[in-house]
Amino acid sequence: MRLGRDGDVEEWLATDTALDRPVLIRIVGPETSRERRVEFLEAVRGASGVTHTHVASIFAADELPDGAYSVSEWSSGLTLEHRREAGGTMPVHEFLPNAAGLAEALAALHERGVLHGAIRESSVFFSMAHPAKLAGFGGHTEGASARNDVRDLADVLVMAVTGRPAHDIGPSQMIDGLSPSIDRVLRRAQTGELDAAGFAELLRAAPSASLPDPGPDRSWSWRRILPAAGLLGVAIILFIVGRTLDTGSQDPLLFPVVPDPTVADSTSTTSSTTAFPGQEPSSVSITDVLVFDPEGDGTEHDRSVPNLTDGDNTTSWSTERYNDPLPLIKSGVGFAVSVDGTPTEIELLGSVDGMSYRLLWAPSPFPTFAEWESIASGSIGGERGTVQVPSRSDGWWLVWITDVPADPDGGYVGRVGEVRFRP
């Protein structure tokens, strides 16, 4: 599946069938010169020799008669650029470990004589609770230098934690919990004073993120409690009204609220039009299903994803078992389905009662959140739910689950047995 372009490099999402894993393929095509292909392969092969937690692994690279390519690790598909465009930043408690790790990764590359030359937000992959990964190797390196790599990384780190380009105001003045010493380290890197190893060393030595000083007086009194109780009461009322009206609130990583779809129970046994195992293919067929978990670790019971399209309602895909309600942990989790054809209805079968969801569409998988088109929202559950959808040809449909019910065995779990598309 084509993802787009990174300069003169085309990017594709593919599946390594031997190891059953997603991979990122980067290609320079026939429009590039012989010298450019050599440059691409030298950079990629150089990076492949570095094994580091914060470097995306490269599995293969070679030249073709009319181009060159690399095959590398697919790190959830969410870059720092995607997070910023969706209104998110790197959490302050994860910033220093990842910042120092990326600087150490860059130092390891430089030690082998490898220059990146194109460090920017789009070349750093990051998902919550997982190490940030430096990727995007093989870009143009004309004018590249080790110092410029360090400068670029420092600029990217400022953007990652503040959501804004580097300027005269230090990140610690904008983000609670960051030490002013981090401002000085970043500034020294941006001015070319530090090499990658020195940058990493100073980031490792910087004070860890801390909570703002609460002040000397933390004693309880009715003067403190009554205003807080009043605010809490208002919040509860607003929450209840919002749930009643089902309009929802807009988190930066959620999507525009849209009218609820029609979700109706039915006992009809009309056959699915999706090409499930054992069924004849029709005008709308499923070509791929992927977990979508940009705010988590990028996985969510991936092994059971095939159950969504196996034609058996008794098998299912489920979310992880969460100890707390899902909205308190992240905006949501779900699965994206690639289809050929133009569906007018989507069926969700064998779902657990009490799940809230949003339905979105995009022409390609894992773009920035802003590129997904909101189609519908509502609640699902029971044997069969049907959603009428506007005409959209091919592309990807995202079932984004925003709330899951309490499970009798403990915790909170969402479950979907089958997804089907009707023309």
Short mmCIF file of N, CA and C in Angstrom, two decimals, residues 195-313:
data_model
loop_
_atom_site.label_atom_id
_atom_site.label_comp_id
_atom_site.label_asym_id
_atom_site.label_seq_id
_atom_site.Cartn_x
_atom_site.Cartn_y
_atom_site.Cartn_z
N ASP A 195 28.80 17.75 19.69
CA ASP A 195 28.65 16.63 18.78
C ASP A 195 27.57 15.71 19.34
N ALA A 196 27.23 14.66 18.61
CA ALA A 196 26.11 13.80 19.02
C ALA A 196 26.39 13.12 20.36
N ALA A 197 27.62 12.66 20.56
CA ALA A 197 27.95 11.97 21.81
C ALA A 197 27.85 12.92 23.00
N GLY A 198 28.36 14.15 22.84
CA GLY A 198 28.27 15.13 23.91
C GLY A 198 26.84 15.54 24.19
N PHE A 199 26.05 15.65 23.14
CA PHE A 199 24.62 15.97 23.27
C PHE A 199 23.92 14.89 24.09
N ALA A 200 24.18 13.64 23.75
CA ALA A 200 23.56 12.52 24.48
C ALA A 200 23.99 12.51 25.94
N GLU A 201 25.27 12.75 26.19
CA GLU A 201 25.78 12.71 27.56
C GLU A 201 25.11 13.78 28.43
N LEU A 202 24.96 14.98 27.91
CA LEU A 202 24.34 16.05 28.68
C LEU A 202 22.85 15.81 28.89
N LEU A 203 22.18 15.23 27.90
CA LEU A 203 20.76 14.91 28.06
C LEU A 203 20.57 13.83 29.12
N ARG A 204 21.46 12.84 29.14
CA ARG A 204 21.38 11.79 30.16
C ARG A 204 21.60 12.37 31.56
N ALA A 205 22.45 13.39 31.66
CA ALA A 205 22.78 13.96 32.96
C ALA A 205 21.75 14.99 33.43
N ALA A 206 20.85 15.41 32.55
CA ALA A 206 19.87 16.43 32.92
C ALA A 206 18.88 15.88 33.93
N PRO A 207 18.36 16.74 34.82
CA PRO A 207 17.38 16.29 35.82
C PRO A 207 16.13 15.73 35.15
N SER A 208 15.60 14.67 35.72
CA SER A 208 14.38 14.06 35.18
C SER A 208 13.21 15.00 35.35
N ALA A 209 12.17 14.74 34.55
CA ALA A 209 10.96 15.56 34.63
C ALA A 209 10.37 15.48 36.02
N SER A 210 9.90 16.61 36.51
CA SER A 210 9.30 16.66 37.84
C SER A 210 8.02 17.45 37.78
N LEU A 211 7.17 17.22 38.76
CA LEU A 211 5.92 17.97 38.85
C LEU A 211 6.21 19.38 39.35
N PRO A 212 5.40 20.36 38.95
CA PRO A 212 5.61 21.71 39.45
C PRO A 212 5.49 21.75 40.97
N ASP A 213 6.22 22.69 41.61
CA ASP A 213 6.17 22.86 43.05
C ASP A 213 4.77 23.24 43.48
N PRO A 214 4.10 22.44 44.32
CA PRO A 214 2.73 22.75 44.70
C PRO A 214 2.63 23.92 45.65
N GLY A 215 3.76 24.42 46.19
CA GLY A 215 3.69 25.51 47.15
C GLY A 215 3.73 24.98 48.56
N PRO A 216 4.00 25.86 49.54
CA PRO A 216 4.20 25.39 50.91
C PRO A 216 2.93 24.96 51.61
N ASP A 217 1.80 25.53 51.25
CA ASP A 217 0.58 25.26 52.00
C ASP A 217 -0.29 24.27 51.25
N ARG A 218 -0.32 23.02 51.69
CA ARG A 218 -1.15 22.01 51.05
C ARG A 218 -2.20 21.48 52.01
N SER A 219 -2.43 22.18 53.14
CA SER A 219 -3.40 21.71 54.12
C SER A 219 -4.81 21.86 53.58
N TRP A 220 -5.69 20.95 54.00
CA TRP A 220 -7.08 20.98 53.58
C TRP A 220 -7.85 21.97 54.45
N SER A 221 -8.79 22.65 53.87
CA SER A 221 -9.70 23.51 54.63
C SER A 221 -10.99 23.60 53.85
N TRP A 222 -12.05 24.00 54.54
CA TRP A 222 -13.33 24.14 53.84
C TRP A 222 -13.23 25.21 52.76
N ARG A 223 -12.38 26.21 52.98
CA ARG A 223 -12.21 27.25 51.97
C ARG A 223 -11.67 26.66 50.67
N ARG A 224 -10.82 25.61 50.81
CA ARG A 224 -10.29 24.94 49.62
C ARG A 224 -11.27 23.92 49.07
N ILE A 225 -11.93 23.19 49.97
CA ILE A 225 -12.76 22.08 49.56
C ILE A 225 -14.02 22.54 48.84
N LEU A 226 -14.69 23.59 49.34
CA LEU A 226 -15.97 23.98 48.76
C LEU A 226 -15.85 24.42 47.30
N PRO A 227 -14.88 25.29 46.94
CA PRO A 227 -14.76 25.62 45.51
C PRO A 227 -14.45 24.41 44.65
N ALA A 228 -13.60 23.53 45.18
CA ALA A 228 -13.26 22.33 44.41
C ALA A 228 -14.48 21.45 44.21
N ALA A 229 -15.28 21.32 45.29
CA ALA A 229 -16.49 20.50 45.19
C ALA A 229 -17.46 21.10 44.18
N GLY A 230 -17.55 22.44 44.19
CA GLY A 230 -18.44 23.08 43.22
C GLY A 230 -18.01 22.82 41.80
N LEU A 231 -16.71 22.95 41.54
CA LEU A 231 -16.20 22.68 40.20
C LEU A 231 -16.42 21.24 39.80
N LEU A 232 -16.22 20.32 40.76
CA LEU A 232 -16.44 18.90 40.48
C LEU A 232 -17.89 18.65 40.12
N GLY A 233 -18.80 19.30 40.85
CA GLY A 233 -20.22 19.12 40.55
C GLY A 233 -20.57 19.60 39.16
N VAL A 234 -20.03 20.77 38.78
CA VAL A 234 -20.27 21.29 37.43
C VAL A 234 -19.73 20.33 36.38
N ALA A 235 -18.54 19.79 36.65
CA ALA A 235 -17.94 18.85 35.69
C ALA A 235 -18.80 17.62 35.52
N ILE A 236 -19.33 17.09 36.64
CA ILE A 236 -20.18 15.90 36.57
C ILE A 236 -21.44 16.19 35.77
N ILE A 237 -22.05 17.35 36.02
CA ILE A 237 -23.28 17.71 35.30
C ILE A 237 -23.01 17.81 33.80
N LEU A 238 -21.91 18.51 33.47
CA LEU A 238 -21.57 18.64 32.05
C LEU A 238 -21.31 17.29 31.40
N PHE A 239 -20.66 16.40 32.15
CA PHE A 239 -20.39 15.06 31.63
C PHE A 239 -21.68 14.32 31.35
N ILE A 240 -22.63 14.36 32.31
CA ILE A 240 -23.90 13.65 32.15
C ILE A 240 -24.68 14.21 30.97
N VAL A 241 -24.73 15.57 30.88
CA VAL A 241 -25.45 16.18 29.77
C VAL A 241 -24.81 15.79 28.44
N GLY A 242 -23.48 15.82 28.42
CA GLY A 242 -22.78 15.46 27.19
C GLY A 242 -23.06 14.04 26.77
N ARG A 243 -23.06 13.11 27.74
CA ARG A 243 -23.34 11.71 27.41
C ARG A 243 -24.77 11.54 26.94
N THR A 244 -25.68 12.31 27.57
CA THR A 244 -27.09 12.20 27.19
C THR A 244 -27.30 12.67 25.76
N LEU A 245 -26.67 13.80 25.42
CA LEU A 245 -26.83 14.34 24.08
C LEU A 245 -25.97 13.62 23.06
N ASP A 246 -25.01 12.81 23.57
CA ASP A 246 -24.10 12.06 22.70
C ASP A 246 -23.39 12.96 21.70
N THR A 247 -22.95 14.12 22.20
CA THR A 247 -22.18 14.99 21.33
C THR A 247 -20.71 14.87 21.58
N GLY A 248 -20.34 14.40 22.75
CA GLY A 248 -18.93 14.15 23.04
C GLY A 248 -18.12 15.41 23.17
N SER A 249 -16.91 15.27 23.69
CA SER A 249 -15.96 16.36 23.78
C SER A 249 -14.81 16.07 22.86
N GLN A 250 -14.15 17.13 22.44
CA GLN A 250 -13.12 16.97 21.42
C GLN A 250 -11.72 16.95 22.02
N ASP A 251 -11.15 15.81 22.15
CA ASP A 251 -9.75 15.66 22.50
C ASP A 251 -8.93 15.95 21.24
N PRO A 252 -7.72 16.50 21.37
CA PRO A 252 -6.94 16.81 20.17
C PRO A 252 -6.70 15.62 19.26
N LEU A 253 -6.72 14.40 19.81
CA LEU A 253 -6.46 13.23 18.97
C LEU A 253 -7.74 12.51 18.59
N LEU A 254 -8.89 13.17 18.85
CA LEU A 254 -10.14 12.60 18.37
C LEU A 254 -10.52 13.32 17.09
N PHE A 255 -11.74 13.06 16.64
CA PHE A 255 -12.14 13.56 15.35
C PHE A 255 -13.44 14.35 15.52
N PRO A 256 -13.81 15.16 14.54
CA PRO A 256 -15.03 15.94 14.66
C PRO A 256 -16.24 15.07 14.93
N VAL A 257 -17.11 15.54 15.84
CA VAL A 257 -18.31 14.79 16.15
C VAL A 257 -19.26 14.87 14.98
N VAL A 258 -19.87 13.76 14.65
CA VAL A 258 -20.80 13.71 13.53
C VAL A 258 -22.07 13.04 14.01
N PRO A 259 -23.17 13.18 13.28
CA PRO A 259 -24.41 12.56 13.71
C PRO A 259 -24.26 11.06 13.87
N ASP A 260 -25.00 10.51 14.84
CA ASP A 260 -24.96 9.07 15.07
C ASP A 260 -25.46 8.33 13.85
N PRO A 261 -24.83 7.23 13.53
CA PRO A 261 -25.34 6.40 12.44
C PRO A 261 -26.55 5.62 12.91
N THR A 262 -27.20 5.00 11.95
CA THR A 262 -28.28 4.09 12.30
C THR A 262 -27.69 2.76 12.68
N VAL A 263 -27.90 2.36 13.93
CA VAL A 263 -27.41 1.08 14.41
C VAL A 263 -28.62 0.26 14.82
N ALA A 264 -28.91 -0.73 14.05
CA ALA A 264 -30.15 -1.46 14.27
C ALA A 264 -29.88 -2.94 14.42
N ASP A 265 -30.58 -3.57 15.36
CA ASP A 265 -30.49 -5.01 15.50
C ASP A 265 -31.30 -5.67 14.40
N SER A 266 -30.84 -6.78 13.95
CA SER A 266 -31.53 -7.49 12.88
C SER A 266 -31.28 -8.97 13.02
N THR A 267 -32.25 -9.75 12.61
CA THR A 267 -32.08 -11.20 12.64
C THR A 267 -32.03 -11.78 11.24
N SER A 268 -31.93 -10.89 10.23
CA SER A 268 -31.88 -11.39 8.87
C SER A 268 -30.60 -12.16 8.64
N THR A 269 -30.63 -13.06 7.70
CA THR A 269 -29.47 -13.92 7.43
C THR A 269 -28.92 -13.66 6.03
N THR A 270 -29.08 -12.40 5.58
CA THR A 270 -28.54 -12.07 4.26
C THR A 270 -27.05 -12.34 4.23
N SER A 271 -26.58 -12.99 3.19
CA SER A 271 -25.16 -13.37 3.14
C SER A 271 -24.29 -12.14 2.96
N SER A 272 -23.08 -12.23 3.50
CA SER A 272 -22.13 -11.13 3.40
C SER A 272 -21.65 -10.99 1.96
N THR A 273 -21.35 -9.75 1.58
CA THR A 273 -20.81 -9.53 0.24
C THR A 273 -19.30 -9.45 0.26
N THR A 274 -18.70 -9.61 1.43
CA THR A 274 -17.24 -9.59 1.52
C THR A 274 -16.69 -10.98 1.21
N ALA A 275 -15.51 -11.01 0.61
CA ALA A 275 -14.93 -12.29 0.21
C ALA A 275 -14.29 -12.97 1.41
N PHE A 276 -15.11 -13.55 2.26
CA PHE A 276 -14.62 -14.28 3.41
C PHE A 276 -14.22 -15.68 3.00
N PRO A 277 -13.43 -16.36 3.84
CA PRO A 277 -13.09 -17.75 3.54
C PRO A 277 -14.35 -18.60 3.37
N GLY A 278 -14.39 -19.36 2.31
CA GLY A 278 -15.53 -20.24 2.09
C GLY A 278 -16.70 -19.57 1.42
N GLN A 279 -16.59 -18.27 1.08
CA GLN A 279 -17.69 -17.57 0.44
C GLN A 279 -17.23 -17.03 -0.90
N GLU A 280 -18.18 -16.83 -1.79
CA GLU A 280 -17.84 -16.29 -3.10
C GLU A 280 -17.55 -14.80 -2.99
N PRO A 281 -16.50 -14.30 -3.62
CA PRO A 281 -16.23 -12.87 -3.59
C PRO A 281 -17.32 -12.11 -4.32
N SER A 282 -17.49 -10.84 -3.97
CA SER A 282 -18.53 -10.03 -4.59
C SER A 282 -17.96 -8.66 -4.93
N SER A 283 -18.84 -7.67 -5.11
CA SER A 283 -18.39 -6.37 -5.58
C SER A 283 -17.69 -5.56 -4.50
N VAL A 284 -17.77 -5.96 -3.24
CA VAL A 284 -17.02 -5.30 -2.18
C VAL A 284 -16.23 -6.37 -1.44
N SER A 285 -14.92 -6.26 -1.44
CA SER A 285 -14.11 -7.28 -0.79
C SER A 285 -13.07 -6.64 0.13
N ILE A 286 -12.77 -7.35 1.19
CA ILE A 286 -11.75 -6.91 2.14
C ILE A 286 -10.39 -7.42 1.67
N THR A 287 -9.41 -6.52 1.63
CA THR A 287 -8.07 -6.91 1.18
C THR A 287 -7.05 -6.94 2.31
N ASP A 288 -7.34 -6.24 3.41
CA ASP A 288 -6.38 -6.24 4.52
C ASP A 288 -7.06 -5.68 5.77
N VAL A 289 -6.58 -6.09 6.93
CA VAL A 289 -7.06 -5.57 8.21
C VAL A 289 -5.85 -5.34 9.10
N LEU A 290 -5.76 -4.15 9.70
CA LEU A 290 -4.63 -3.80 10.55
C LEU A 290 -5.12 -3.18 11.85
N VAL A 291 -4.43 -3.47 12.93
CA VAL A 291 -4.70 -2.81 14.20
C VAL A 291 -4.26 -1.35 14.10
N PHE A 292 -5.03 -0.46 14.73
CA PHE A 292 -4.70 0.97 14.74
C PHE A 292 -4.63 1.42 16.19
N ASP A 293 -3.41 1.61 16.70
CA ASP A 293 -3.21 1.97 18.11
C ASP A 293 -2.12 3.03 18.23
N PRO A 294 -2.34 4.23 17.68
CA PRO A 294 -1.28 5.24 17.64
C PRO A 294 -0.90 5.80 19.00
N GLU A 295 -1.79 5.71 19.99
CA GLU A 295 -1.48 6.28 21.30
C GLU A 295 -0.98 5.22 22.27
N GLY A 296 -0.91 3.97 21.83
CA GLY A 296 -0.40 2.90 22.68
C GLY A 296 0.91 2.37 22.14
N ASP A 297 1.05 1.06 22.21
CA ASP A 297 2.31 0.45 21.76
C ASP A 297 2.26 0.00 20.32
N GLY A 298 1.19 0.35 19.61
CA GLY A 298 1.09 -0.02 18.20
C GLY A 298 0.53 -1.40 17.95
N THR A 299 0.26 -2.15 19.02
CA THR A 299 -0.32 -3.49 18.88
C THR A 299 -1.55 -3.59 19.78
N GLU A 300 -2.47 -4.47 19.40
CA GLU A 300 -3.68 -4.69 20.20
C GLU A 300 -4.26 -6.04 19.79
N HIS A 301 -3.75 -7.11 20.40
CA HIS A 301 -4.19 -8.47 20.07
C HIS A 301 -4.15 -8.70 18.56
N ASP A 302 -3.01 -8.39 17.95
CA ASP A 302 -2.87 -8.49 16.49
C ASP A 302 -3.16 -9.89 15.96
N ARG A 303 -2.83 -10.91 16.75
CA ARG A 303 -2.99 -12.28 16.25
C ARG A 303 -4.45 -12.66 16.03
N SER A 304 -5.36 -11.97 16.72
CA SER A 304 -6.78 -12.30 16.55
C SER A 304 -7.46 -11.42 15.52
N VAL A 305 -6.72 -10.51 14.87
CA VAL A 305 -7.31 -9.65 13.85
C VAL A 305 -7.95 -10.45 12.71
N PRO A 306 -7.34 -11.57 12.24
CA PRO A 306 -7.99 -12.35 11.18
C PRO A 306 -9.39 -12.83 11.54
N ASN A 307 -9.72 -12.91 12.84
CA ASN A 307 -11.06 -13.34 13.24
C ASN A 307 -12.14 -12.38 12.78
N LEU A 308 -11.76 -11.14 12.50
CA LEU A 308 -12.75 -10.15 12.06
C LEU A 308 -13.29 -10.46 10.67
N THR A 309 -12.58 -11.25 9.89
CA THR A 309 -13.00 -11.52 8.51
C THR A 309 -12.97 -13.00 8.17
N ASP A 310 -13.11 -13.87 9.20
CA ASP A 310 -13.04 -15.30 8.92
C ASP A 310 -14.40 -15.93 8.64
N GLY A 311 -15.47 -15.11 8.64
CA GLY A 311 -16.80 -15.63 8.37
C GLY A 311 -17.43 -16.38 9.52
N ASP A 312 -16.80 -16.36 10.69
CA ASP A 312 -17.29 -17.10 11.86
C ASP A 312 -17.58 -16.11 12.99
N ASN A 313 -18.87 -15.94 13.30
CA ASN A 313 -19.25 -14.98 14.34
C ASN A 313 -18.82 -15.41 15.73
#
